[in-house]
Amino acid sequence: MATIKDVAKLAGVAVSTASYALNHNSRVNAETAKRVLEAAKTLNYQKNGIARDLKRSKTETIGIIVQDLSGPFYSELMRGVQDTLLTHQYGLIACSSIGGNVTTASKFLQERRVDGVIILAESLPDELILQSVREDFPIIVLDRKLDSDSIIHVLVDNFSGGYQATQHLIDLGHKDLAYIGGPSHNRDNQLRFEGYKQALKDSCITLHPSWILQGQYTREGGYSAAKILMMQGNAPSAVFCANDEMAVGALKAFKESGLHIPEDLSIIGFDDIEISQYISPPLSTVKQSNYEIGSLAAHLIYQALNEGIEGKDYILPTELVLRKSTSAAKKMEA
Amino acid sequence: MATIKDVAKLAGVAVSTASYALNHNSRVNAETAKRVLEAAKTLNYQKNGIARDLKRSKTETIGIIVQDLSGPFYSELMRGVQDTLLTHQYGLIACSSIGGNVTTASKFLQERRVDGVIILAESLPDELILQSVREDFPIIVLDRKLDSDSIIHVLVDNFSGGYQATQHLIDLGHKDLAYIGGPSHNRDNQLRFEGYKQALKDSCITLHPSWILQGQYTREGGYSAAKILMMQGNAPSAVFCANDEMAVGALKAFKESGLHIPEDLSIIGFDDIEISQYISPPLSTVKQSNYEIGSLAAHLIYQALNEGIEGKDYILPTELVLRKSTSAAKKMEA
DNA sequence: CTGTTAGCGCGTTCAG
DNA sequence: CTGAACGCGCTAACAG
């Protein structure tokens, strides 16, 4: 447990000199520096990063709080964050929001252990975030909209995405449009649903309550929802699933029942997850660039830390990705 | 950026008193404590965790270094770690090993920012780990075996797993057993292969070199290996794939060639990844309990920190998971 | 029993 | 190249 003092003593210099030498500051004579470095090696000296951070009052590290470290969080998003921070020489550490408010999440948020945080954890209470607002501590929230202009939001335009997906089906001539949604309290889901409703409204199509189903955002949920839909008798001609996972499940259910996709029924998802392009037929979907979200979040945090920005909100557009699971409606009246 | 000093000043007490009050130490009179707490609230005081850690020389946080924060790392394992640390009131932060040795990984390892680390990142150089060995800093390595008795290893018994899988096929009457392996330098793969060879030997079955193939641990690799196997003419009656990914690929290849699994050919994998149970037929495989590994790792680190243990190594057993991709060999000679 | 003084942990950095 | 202050909170020892 050698400290810089030990190194200095062994090298026969002052602590300050040792510090300069160890940080390769040129004001130290090469000879001396070498002696210091050797002493450090001999003693197996390792700097105490905590002391350093304390003194410099910065950590050059950003924290990201995710719902569950063990869950499949958005990997593209994480990659975007990582890549961007790396170019700015910032480190990244992640923690999960589980465990009440004595967790690492609150350490990140309240105890200055990181220079800024990115939050992607629905279960983290609003209050905890709001309480953590303070000068010069950028907080980027990706999973909700909070009422504070010290918080920067990066969100996806879920409403438009839902609208786009629905409008696409309508454009193909579909009028009987089911919606398989995610958890009802989920904000993203609500907005996608709003988009769906608005699109129907704008085309004067009446919403059919029995075609509004819940699939919990899971593959199994989508599967069951699709089964229910078929059991009801009056099947729709197209289905908009609020995420791709459910769409995959629903697709399976429809295919099992002998329906041909997209000939008999069109299906569109949301998210553009990886397998969407591999399943058969490849899934049409609405894409949100998670990499871009992550990268933007990281970029904003860097800016906030180094140049300063006003707490602005960013809403990223969604993009329709058309593959093979949607096609023109059959002419029923023909 | 209020500090404890400001709080003390506002409350009209000494800094030490403020500290006691904030930590709910009973030696401070309730009245005074209340004044302090109020002052803290007024000033929106938040303790500087870094200063605290520095003084106490411990962080009560464990770091886990994974290959890639954005990749699909073993989620069950992470859950095991999380659960266990939580019960001991330790925090967990994760970082990835990418980015050279100026990364957060080295901050974890060398700068005392965490009380201990768990490593699950093949790309992290051995030297970096070895350099980081020091008194009272537990390091648990899950992905390799290092030559230092200050390092604790938690590994899976890959040899036995390979043996089990092979023996299972032998028990079913198979004698023509192919092996589709992972990267040859990969330790896990080597051991699984050793297990395979040993099992053959113990049953006096000669190893057939043209049935030993390489699939790089990827689905595509497994697919190609299976194709090659079939092109060779003398197809085996059973295949042991060193991981499930390759087994999935191989299965696809065999099915495409019109083989019926398991009637025409038995196939067994390794890892028990999630999709193994969903594919058709569900894959028989060798399971390693990742949750258990994670939980054990966390437990060991806690013990090392609080009670002390000798750097011992732990090898966890594997378990055969029989599903539908293996069945009795056809009687060729009948 | 309550509150205060003072030193510590460790590295950084300014004035000399 | 060095001495000393500093960042901030903790805590042992002491005084009232």
XYZ file of C-alpha atoms (C1' of nucleotides) in Angstrom:
700
model
C 0.000 0.000 0.000
C 2.762 2.386 -0.911
C 1.787 6.023 -1.185
C 3.426 8.833 -3.026
C 5.193 9.737 0.189
C 7.023 6.447 0.218
C 8.032 6.929 -3.360
C 9.304 10.418 -2.648
C 11.275 9.237 0.330
C 12.874 6.390 -1.528
C 13.767 8.643 -4.420
C 15.039 11.258 -2.038
C 12.815 14.062 -3.288
C 9.857 16.040 -2.077
C 6.372 14.673 -2.465
C 5.518 17.397 -4.897
C 8.448 16.475 -7.088
C 7.395 12.879 -7.048
C 3.925 13.912 -8.091
C 5.219 15.958 -10.989
C 7.500 13.181 -12.073
C 4.776 10.594 -11.944
C 2.587 12.797 -14.065
C 5.371 13.358 -16.546
C 5.549 17.035 -15.975
C 8.507 18.416 -17.848
C 9.577 20.755 -15.093
C 11.271 17.832 -13.448
C 14.799 17.062 -14.503
C 15.000 13.821 -16.470
C 17.448 12.271 -14.040
C 15.252 12.934 -11.066
C 12.185 11.781 -12.855
C 13.825 8.523 -13.668
C 14.768 8.010 -10.039
C 11.198 8.643 -9.002
C 9.783 6.276 -11.559
C 12.177 3.604 -10.468
C 11.262 4.079 -6.859
C 7.621 3.800 -7.812
C 8.276 0.562 -9.604
C 10.270 -0.839 -6.736
C 7.533 -0.108 -4.278
C 4.823 -1.227 -6.665
C 3.251 2.146 -6.200
C -0.264 2.653 -7.522
C -1.835 6.032 -7.302
C -4.936 6.450 -5.261
C -7.426 7.633 -7.821
C -9.855 8.710 -5.169
C -7.427 11.152 -3.639
C -6.687 12.483 -7.068
C -10.323 12.947 -7.910
C -10.924 14.639 -4.601
C -8.192 17.141 -5.141
C -9.045 17.862 -8.722
C -12.733 17.808 -8.022
C -13.503 15.908 -11.130
C -13.521 12.282 -12.066
C -13.528 12.343 -15.840
C -15.995 9.553 -15.639
C -19.606 9.433 -16.631
C -22.084 7.135 -15.010
C -24.894 5.432 -16.800
C -27.762 4.104 -14.772
C -29.647 1.282 -16.382
C -32.685 -0.557 -15.267
C -30.918 -3.787 -14.687
C -27.319 -4.598 -15.352
C -28.292 -8.178 -15.977
C -31.037 -7.386 -18.410
C -30.717 -6.816 -22.099
C -30.484 -3.084 -22.157
C -30.124 -1.306 -25.409
C -26.766 -2.422 -26.589
C -26.552 -0.104 -29.558
C -27.258 2.787 -27.284
C -24.534 1.752 -24.935
C -22.159 1.452 -27.806
C -22.991 4.964 -28.892
C -22.253 6.262 -25.430
C -19.036 4.328 -25.133
C -17.652 5.332 -28.491
C -18.343 8.970 -27.970
C -17.005 9.199 -24.459
C -13.918 7.338 -25.499
C -13.052 9.946 -28.072
C -13.230 12.538 -25.331
C -11.156 10.449 -22.970
C -13.935 10.024 -20.520
C -14.531 6.786 -18.761
C -17.870 5.103 -18.380
C -19.194 3.073 -15.543
C -22.589 1.516 -15.314
C -24.805 0.597 -12.432
C -28.321 -0.581 -12.060
C -31.191 1.209 -10.444
C -32.366 -1.717 -8.398
C -31.994 -1.824 -4.644
C -33.811 1.170 -3.230
C -32.126 4.494 -2.732
C -29.075 3.310 -0.924
C -27.731 1.982 -4.155
C -24.913 2.832 -6.397
C -27.402 4.747 -8.465
C -27.749 7.286 -5.720
C -24.028 7.331 -5.241
C -23.727 8.319 -8.842
C -26.437 10.871 -8.582
C -25.709 12.446 -5.282
C -22.193 11.867 -4.191
C -20.101 13.334 -6.948
C -18.518 10.084 -7.844
C -19.012 10.807 -11.495
C -19.015 14.036 -13.443
C -22.377 13.436 -15.020
C -25.000 10.770 -15.508
C -27.075 9.274 -18.227
C -30.271 7.661 -17.058
C -32.025 4.815 -18.775
C -33.876 3.212 -15.929
C -37.592 3.558 -15.692
C -37.722 2.296 -12.168
C -35.540 5.074 -10.861
C -37.902 7.458 -9.055
C -38.411 10.902 -10.513
C -37.782 12.469 -7.138
C -34.368 10.953 -6.806
C -33.397 12.473 -10.106
C -34.921 15.815 -9.329
C -33.195 15.948 -5.967
C -29.909 15.387 -7.659
C -30.085 18.414 -9.848
C -27.263 20.764 -9.092
C -25.034 23.245 -10.809
C -22.461 21.780 -13.148
C -23.721 18.243 -12.870
C -25.244 17.278 -16.182
C -28.051 14.792 -16.054
C -29.296 13.285 -19.281
C -32.531 11.386 -19.134
C -33.436 9.025 -21.920
C -36.517 7.315 -20.665
C -38.967 9.963 -19.610
C -39.643 13.654 -19.557
C -39.061 15.433 -16.285
C -40.136 18.850 -15.325
C -36.874 20.640 -14.771
C -34.891 22.671 -17.187
C -31.648 21.648 -15.627
C -32.199 18.197 -17.005
C -31.419 17.390 -20.585
C -33.704 14.966 -22.346
C -32.972 12.870 -25.361
C -36.107 11.175 -26.485
C -37.499 9.396 -29.446
C -40.527 10.693 -31.181
C -42.740 7.809 -30.267
C -45.876 9.590 -31.242
C -44.706 10.160 -34.783
C -43.329 6.665 -34.931
C -46.696 5.219 -34.013
C -48.311 7.507 -36.519
C -45.885 6.530 -39.248
C -46.388 2.835 -38.732
C -50.138 3.146 -38.735
C -50.187 5.482 -41.686
C -48.060 3.043 -43.628
C -50.668 0.341 -43.109
C -53.424 2.713 -44.056
C -51.546 3.691 -47.193
C -51.456 0.044 -48.137
C -55.214 0.055 -48.072
C -55.765 -1.506 -44.669
C -58.720 -0.362 -42.653
C -58.937 -3.080 -40.038
C -55.997 -2.262 -37.861
C -55.219 -3.919 -34.576
C -52.794 -2.593 -31.990
C -50.776 -4.825 -29.720
C -49.362 -2.588 -27.043
C -46.815 -2.685 -24.272
C -47.408 -2.145 -20.558
C -50.047 0.531 -20.221
C -48.086 2.665 -17.796
C -45.143 2.731 -20.136
C -44.672 6.173 -21.573
C -43.261 5.021 -24.879
C -46.170 2.711 -25.342
C -48.672 5.428 -24.547
C -47.175 7.714 -27.127
C -47.024 5.041 -29.785
C -50.640 4.337 -29.079
C -51.510 7.999 -29.356
C -49.820 8.042 -32.726
C -51.853 5.032 -33.783
C -55.094 6.644 -32.707
C -54.273 9.911 -34.363
C -53.496 8.222 -37.655
C -56.784 6.368 -37.576
C -58.587 9.546 -36.772
C -56.952 11.470 -39.559
C -58.151 8.846 -41.998
C -61.594 8.669 -40.444
C -61.183 5.054 -39.456
C -63.002 4.107 -36.312
C -61.037 2.537 -33.568
C -62.185 -0.940 -32.731
C -61.719 -1.586 -28.964
C -61.522 -5.343 -29.332
C -58.510 -4.873 -31.561
C -56.542 -3.100 -28.885
C -54.502 -5.678 -27.036
C -51.756 -5.847 -24.478
C -48.580 -7.797 -24.970
C -46.298 -6.556 -22.178
C -43.545 -5.894 -24.673
C -42.573 -9.548 -24.578
C -42.418 -12.133 -27.296
C -44.789 -14.379 -25.382
C -47.156 -11.488 -24.810
C -47.245 -10.810 -28.524
C -47.874 -14.445 -29.188
C -50.833 -14.624 -26.809
C -52.256 -11.352 -28.015
C -52.202 -12.648 -31.578
C -53.940 -15.848 -30.510
C -56.631 -13.858 -28.753
C -57.040 -11.695 -31.805
C -57.670 -14.739 -33.966
C -60.023 -16.372 -31.519
C -62.220 -13.313 -31.591
C -63.429 -14.240 -35.051
C -63.230 -10.940 -36.823
C -59.541 -10.773 -37.515
C -58.030 -7.477 -38.636
C -56.107 -7.256 -41.874
C -53.095 -5.574 -40.320
C -51.473 -5.359 -36.924
C -49.205 -2.743 -35.443
C -47.151 -4.084 -32.586
C -45.682 -1.513 -30.218
C -42.357 -3.293 -30.286
C -40.552 -5.848 -32.359
C -40.388 -8.470 -29.655
C -44.154 -8.692 -29.603
C -44.261 -8.606 -33.362
C -41.984 -11.621 -33.481
C -44.268 -13.470 -31.100
C -47.373 -12.434 -32.951
C -45.868 -13.448 -36.265
C -45.217 -16.880 -34.893
C -48.791 -17.215 -33.701
C -50.226 -16.128 -37.033
C -48.021 -18.449 -38.973
C -48.930 -21.328 -36.712
C -52.545 -20.685 -37.551
C -51.839 -21.053 -41.213
C -51.964 -17.392 -42.111
C -49.605 -16.187 -44.768
C -47.731 -13.059 -43.948
C -48.037 -10.585 -45.528
C -50.615 -11.926 -48.009
C -53.291 -12.621 -45.429
C -52.199 -10.141 -42.829
C -49.698 -7.337 -42.585
C -47.679 -6.812 -39.471
C -45.384 -3.995 -38.450
C -43.276 -3.582 -35.334
C -41.283 -0.911 -33.590
C -37.616 -0.646 -32.576
C -35.882 -2.531 -35.371
C -34.172 -5.011 -33.134
C -31.568 -7.227 -34.605
C -33.535 -10.350 -35.338
C -36.249 -8.429 -37.141
C -34.346 -8.677 -40.378
C -33.639 -12.355 -39.991
C -37.048 -13.768 -39.302
C -39.326 -14.915 -42.044
C -40.721 -12.786 -43.444
C -38.366 -10.003 -42.445
C -40.253 -7.575 -40.292
C -41.271 -4.100 -41.367
C -40.762 -1.809 -38.454
C -40.119 1.663 -37.156
C -36.539 2.322 -36.387
C -35.110 4.519 -33.728
C -31.425 4.846 -33.899
C -30.342 3.827 -30.483
C -26.733 4.284 -31.341
C -27.490 7.850 -32.217
C -29.342 8.410 -28.982
C -26.436 7.104 -26.972
C -23.922 9.013 -28.930
C -25.903 12.219 -28.666
C -26.372 11.778 -24.946
C -22.668 11.309 -24.456
C -21.877 14.234 -26.665
C -24.244 16.484 -24.779
C -22.806 15.523 -21.468
C -19.353 16.279 -22.716
C -20.475 19.633 -23.984
C -22.253 20.454 -20.803
C -19.126 19.689 -18.878
C -16.710 21.524 -21.080
C -18.425 24.223 -23.019
C -21.725 24.524 -21.303
C -25.108 24.297 -22.945
C -28.559 25.265 -21.945
C -30.664 22.388 -20.801
C -32.303 21.697 -24.095
C -34.400 18.765 -25.072
C -33.805 16.637 -28.081
C -36.394 14.580 -29.832
C -35.058 12.248 -32.441
C -37.126 11.264 -35.411
C -38.074 7.729 -36.210
C -37.725 6.092 -39.552
C -39.896 3.583 -41.311
C -38.059 0.413 -42.282
C -40.041 -1.477 -44.867
C -39.340 -5.142 -45.260
C -41.559 -8.044 -46.177
C -44.157 -8.295 -43.450
C -46.469 -5.646 -44.838
C -48.242 -5.516 -48.173
C -51.316 -4.094 -49.823
C -54.648 -5.094 -48.363
C -56.754 -7.583 -50.246
C -59.702 -6.009 -51.879
C -62.446 -7.452 -49.701
C -65.225 -5.838 -51.643
C -63.968 -7.093 -54.988
C -21.867 22.971 -4.085
C -22.472 23.248 -0.383
C -20.001 21.376 1.785
C -20.309 20.192 5.316
C -18.631 23.397 6.395
C -21.449 25.472 5.057
C -23.933 23.285 6.804
C -22.058 23.605 10.080
C -21.861 27.348 9.732
C -25.529 27.721 9.002
C -26.462 25.469 11.884
C -24.031 27.263 14.142
C -22.029 24.242 15.137
C -18.602 22.789 14.495
C -17.971 20.774 11.405
C -17.474 17.658 13.450
C -20.829 18.070 15.071
C -22.410 18.465 11.706
C -20.742 15.299 10.572
C -21.990 13.376 13.566
C -25.463 14.722 13.103
C -25.549 13.884 9.425
C -24.471 10.372 10.190
C -27.080 10.057 12.881
C -24.605 9.563 15.636
C -26.436 9.561 18.924
C -23.935 11.648 20.784
C -25.373 14.781 19.334
C -28.378 16.221 21.033
C -31.614 15.806 19.127
C -32.228 19.534 18.947
C -28.849 20.248 17.472
C -29.127 17.347 15.085
C -32.384 18.682 13.812
C -30.863 22.093 13.228
C -28.072 20.525 11.273
C -30.349 18.414 9.164
C -32.444 21.429 8.386
C -29.434 23.437 7.426
C -28.381 20.611 5.164
C -31.742 20.580 3.514
C -31.778 24.318 3.084
C -28.424 24.298 1.414
C -29.254 21.212 -0.580
C -26.182 19.664 0.873
C -24.957 16.436 -0.635
C -22.014 14.679 0.822
C -18.966 14.209 -1.293
C -18.683 10.466 -1.474
C -15.165 10.673 -2.751
C -13.930 12.509 0.303
C -15.701 9.996 2.445
C -14.168 7.054 0.659
C -10.768 8.619 0.880
C -10.986 9.056 4.600
C -12.429 5.660 5.279
C -10.206 4.025 2.745
C -12.938 1.844 1.448
C -15.667 2.264 -1.080
C -18.034 -0.549 -0.317
C -18.311 -1.029 -4.008
C -17.220 -3.875 -6.201
C -16.328 -3.424 -9.820
C -17.057 -5.913 -12.519
C -15.130 -5.707 -15.727
C -16.884 -7.162 -18.714
C -15.743 -7.582 -22.251
C -18.152 -5.075 -23.652
C -20.820 -3.154 -21.838
C -22.853 -3.078 -24.996
C -22.553 -6.754 -25.707
C -24.709 -9.508 -24.383
C -22.682 -10.570 -21.411
C -23.887 -13.338 -19.222
C -26.955 -11.861 -17.698
C -27.636 -14.651 -15.255
C -24.147 -14.304 -13.977
C -24.576 -10.606 -13.467
C -27.785 -11.230 -11.638
C -26.026 -13.632 -9.314
C -23.419 -11.036 -8.549
C -25.955 -8.302 -8.007
C -28.199 -10.275 -5.737
C -25.410 -11.424 -3.547
C -23.681 -8.093 -3.197
C -26.961 -6.449 -2.430
C -27.522 -8.631 0.585
C -24.170 -7.497 1.887
C -24.910 -3.865 1.163
C -22.215 -3.568 -1.394
C -22.671 -1.609 -4.550
C -21.743 -2.826 -7.986
C -20.447 -0.872 -10.903
C -19.538 -2.242 -14.263
C -17.165 -1.124 -16.912
C -15.877 -2.583 -20.102
C -12.385 -3.624 -20.916
C -12.202 -1.873 -24.240
C -10.065 1.171 -24.821
C -6.509 0.169 -24.010
C -5.083 0.509 -20.574
C -6.099 4.060 -19.877
C -9.643 2.895 -19.392
C -11.950 2.617 -16.520
C -10.934 -0.994 -16.268
C -7.509 0.058 -15.129
C -9.022 2.625 -12.817
C -10.889 -0.204 -11.181
C -7.868 -2.414 -11.050
C -5.191 -0.004 -10.068
C -6.589 3.082 -8.491
C -8.491 1.821 -5.518
C -11.776 3.097 -6.752
C -13.446 -0.130 -5.808
C -12.786 -2.571 -3.001
C -12.491 -5.563 -5.270
C -13.073 -6.672 -8.843
C -14.656 -9.463 -10.756
C -13.257 -10.002 -14.206
C -15.149 -11.462 -17.116
C -13.353 -9.980 -20.051
C -11.129 -12.150 -22.148
C -9.583 -9.206 -23.889
C -8.191 -7.767 -20.695
C -4.498 -8.587 -20.751
C -3.164 -11.018 -18.195
C -0.381 -8.615 -17.299
C -2.761 -5.862 -16.346
C -4.454 -8.198 -13.938
C -1.239 -9.562 -12.537
C 0.119 -6.070 -12.039
C -2.912 -5.187 -10.034
C -2.453 -7.844 -7.435
C -1.981 -6.308 -4.025
C -2.731 -7.013 -0.441
C -6.360 -6.766 0.526
C -7.632 -6.240 -2.958
C -9.561 -9.311 -3.981
C -9.564 -10.134 -7.655
C -11.878 -12.813 -8.928
C -11.295 -14.052 -12.424
C -14.012 -15.946 -14.220
C -12.682 -16.351 -17.689
C -9.229 -17.841 -17.439
C -6.716 -19.341 -15.105
C -3.875 -17.107 -14.044
C -0.727 -18.085 -12.353
C -0.943 -16.248 -9.066
C -2.281 -17.484 -5.819
C -3.500 -14.062 -4.857
C -6.122 -14.351 -7.521
C -9.286 -16.297 -6.945
C -10.699 -18.232 -9.837
C -14.225 -19.393 -10.340
C -14.375 -21.645 -13.333
C -16.624 -24.171 -14.907
C -15.544 -27.737 -15.222
C -15.308 -27.747 -18.962
C -13.501 -31.028 -19.083
C -16.250 -32.864 -17.264
C -18.852 -31.057 -19.293
C -17.262 -32.262 -22.504
C -17.007 -35.700 -21.043
C -20.632 -35.724 -19.939
C -21.919 -34.636 -23.316
C -19.875 -37.224 -25.145
C -20.714 -39.980 -22.688
C -24.376 -39.198 -23.081
C -24.103 -39.793 -26.821
C -22.164 -42.968 -26.231
C -24.789 -44.156 -23.769
C -27.354 -43.694 -26.485
C -25.433 -46.162 -28.591
C -23.583 -43.748 -30.815
C -20.115 -44.648 -31.924
C -19.593 -42.219 -34.754
C -19.126 -38.993 -32.902
C -18.068 -35.723 -34.451
C -16.790 -32.713 -32.558
C -17.356 -29.166 -33.716
C -15.079 -26.997 -31.660
C -14.493 -23.338 -30.890
C -11.338 -21.316 -31.506
C -8.386 -23.602 -30.864
C -6.643 -21.164 -28.535
C -9.714 -20.868 -26.375
C -9.185 -22.536 -23.057
C -12.790 -23.574 -22.564
C -12.806 -25.191 -25.948
C -9.595 -27.058 -25.293
C -10.961 -28.517 -22.108
C -14.240 -29.498 -23.652
C -12.302 -31.219 -26.386
C -10.176 -33.040 -23.831
C -13.357 -34.261 -22.212
C -14.608 -35.489 -25.556
C -11.404 -37.356 -26.239
C -11.297 -38.899 -22.809
C -14.840 -40.168 -23.098
C -14.086 -41.779 -26.438
C -10.978 -43.351 -25.030
C -12.767 -44.719 -21.987
C -15.215 -46.452 -24.286
C -12.504 -47.611 -26.634
C -13.871 -45.640 -29.535
C -11.248 -44.432 -31.926
C -11.119 -40.765 -32.641
C -11.776 -39.955 -36.250
C -9.716 -36.904 -37.268
C -11.975 -35.926 -40.132
C -14.800 -35.566 -37.651
C -13.004 -32.924 -35.659
C -14.044 -29.558 -37.004
C -13.747 -25.909 -36.138
C -16.688 -23.578 -35.852
C -15.262 -20.488 -34.158
C -18.030 -20.567 -31.584
C -20.335 -18.818 -34.028
C -23.616 -19.851 -35.500
C -22.240 -19.483 -39.013
C -19.181 -21.482 -38.088
C -21.371 -24.302 -36.854
C -23.377 -24.139 -40.031
C -20.315 -24.432 -42.257
C -18.770 -27.142 -40.160
C -21.937 -29.190 -40.468
C -21.963 -28.709 -44.232
C -18.373 -29.870 -44.462
C -19.190 -32.840 -42.324
C -21.922 -33.892 -44.723
C -19.847 -33.310 -47.815
C -17.261 -35.714 -46.543
C -19.545 -38.601 -47.246
C -19.180 -40.673 -44.132
C -21.451 -38.729 -41.850
C -21.315 -39.381 -38.105
C -24.418 -40.391 -36.205
C -23.980 -37.796 -33.496
C -22.316 -34.429 -33.107
C -21.072 -32.659 -30.036
C -20.788 -28.915 -30.544
C -18.572 -27.052 -28.119
C -21.187 -24.374 -27.704
C -24.870 -23.888 -28.361
C -24.418 -21.165 -30.927
C -22.590 -23.546 -33.205
C -25.112 -26.249 -32.450
C -27.881 -23.957 -33.618
C -26.039 -23.308 -36.854
C -25.233 -26.958 -37.355
C -28.801 -27.961 -36.685
C -29.933 -25.605 -39.395
C -27.464 -27.069 -41.860
C -28.519 -30.624 -41.126
C -32.173 -29.821 -41.402
C -31.609 -28.069 -44.685
C -30.039 -31.234 -45.994
C -33.148 -33.164 -45.177
C -31.842 -34.916 -42.120
C -34.268 -35.500 -39.304
C -33.030 -34.586 -35.871
C -32.722 -36.606 -33.707
C -33.835 -39.643 -35.742
C -31.072 -39.427 -38.310
C -28.528 -37.631 -36.222
C -28.169 -36.593 -32.597
C -26.728 -33.244 -31.680
C -25.726 -31.821 -28.337
C -24.404 -28.390 -27.439
C -22.826 -26.617 -24.521
C -23.862 -23.555 -22.466
C -27.624 -23.826 -22.458
C -28.180 -20.424 -23.972
C -31.664 -19.076 -24.015
C -32.776 -19.986 -27.495
C -31.687 -23.581 -27.106
C -35.017 -24.478 -25.624
C -36.985 -22.678 -28.301
C -35.504 -24.053 -31.452
C -36.866 -27.118 -33.126
C -36.052 -29.639 -31.879
C -35.136 -28.177 -28.503
C -31.433 -28.651 -28.031
C -29.890 -31.064 -25.556
C -26.938 -29.381 -23.991
C -24.574 -29.043 -21.069
C -25.517 -26.354 -18.650
C -23.285 -24.278 -16.505
C -25.111 -22.323 -13.891
C -24.041 -18.810 -14.574
C -26.138 -17.443 -11.787
C -24.269 -19.643 -9.400
C -20.932 -18.543 -10.751
C -21.847 -14.908 -10.293
C -23.250 -15.452 -6.885
C -20.224 -17.413 -5.763
C -17.869 -14.807 -7.122
C -19.666 -12.087 -5.231
C -19.760 -14.141 -2.099
C -16.066 -14.858 -2.262
C -15.204 -11.251 -2.723
C -17.264 -10.331 0.260
C -15.595 -12.967 2.340
C -12.166 -11.958 1.209
C -12.926 -8.420 2.224
C -14.473 -9.164 5.566
C -13.299 -12.453 6.866
C -10.377 -13.258 4.689
C -9.885 -16.421 2.717
C -6.953 -18.020 1.078
C -6.860 -17.554 -2.629
C -8.572 -20.762 -3.531
C -9.922 -21.835 -6.839
C -13.400 -23.052 -7.443
C -14.503 -25.309 -10.210
C -18.207 -25.641 -10.650
C -19.792 -28.757 -12.051
C -21.803 -28.838 -15.236
C -25.142 -30.434 -15.714
C -26.585 -32.344 -18.613
C -29.805 -30.889 -19.950
C -31.599 -33.420 -22.069
C -34.102 -32.162 -24.569
C -35.107 -33.420 -27.969
C -32.041 -33.225 -30.146
C -30.497 -36.477 -28.989
C -31.876 -39.987 -29.195
C -30.742 -43.589 -29.433
C -28.577 -44.549 -32.357
C -30.133 -46.504 -35.164
C -29.017 -50.083 -35.228
C -26.891 -49.975 -38.341
C -26.019 -53.613 -38.220
C -29.618 -54.763 -37.894
C -23.513 13.935 27.784
C -22.695 17.462 24.181
C -19.756 19.952 21.484
C -14.989 21.377 19.854
C -10.253 21.060 18.244
C -7.193 19.011 15.303
C -5.188 15.626 12.493
C -5.718 12.396 8.955
C -6.320 10.176 4.105
C -3.390 11.124 -0.482
C -2.318 13.472 -4.315
C -2.200 18.119 -6.725
C -0.510 22.546 -7.416
C 0.933 27.346 -6.353
C 4.296 30.345 -4.509
C 8.820 30.460 -3.524
C 13.059 21.361 -6.805
C 10.482 22.150 -2.185
C 7.083 23.563 1.415
C 2.606 24.056 2.411
C -2.099 24.726 1.516
C -5.918 22.432 -0.238
C -10.091 19.300 -1.521
C -13.856 17.326 2.024
C -15.400 14.490 5.405
C -14.317 11.363 9.413
C -13.165 10.539 14.089
C -10.064 10.284 18.280
C -9.164 12.968 22.048
C -10.264 16.627 24.812
C -13.064 20.488 27.231
C -17.062 22.141 29.144
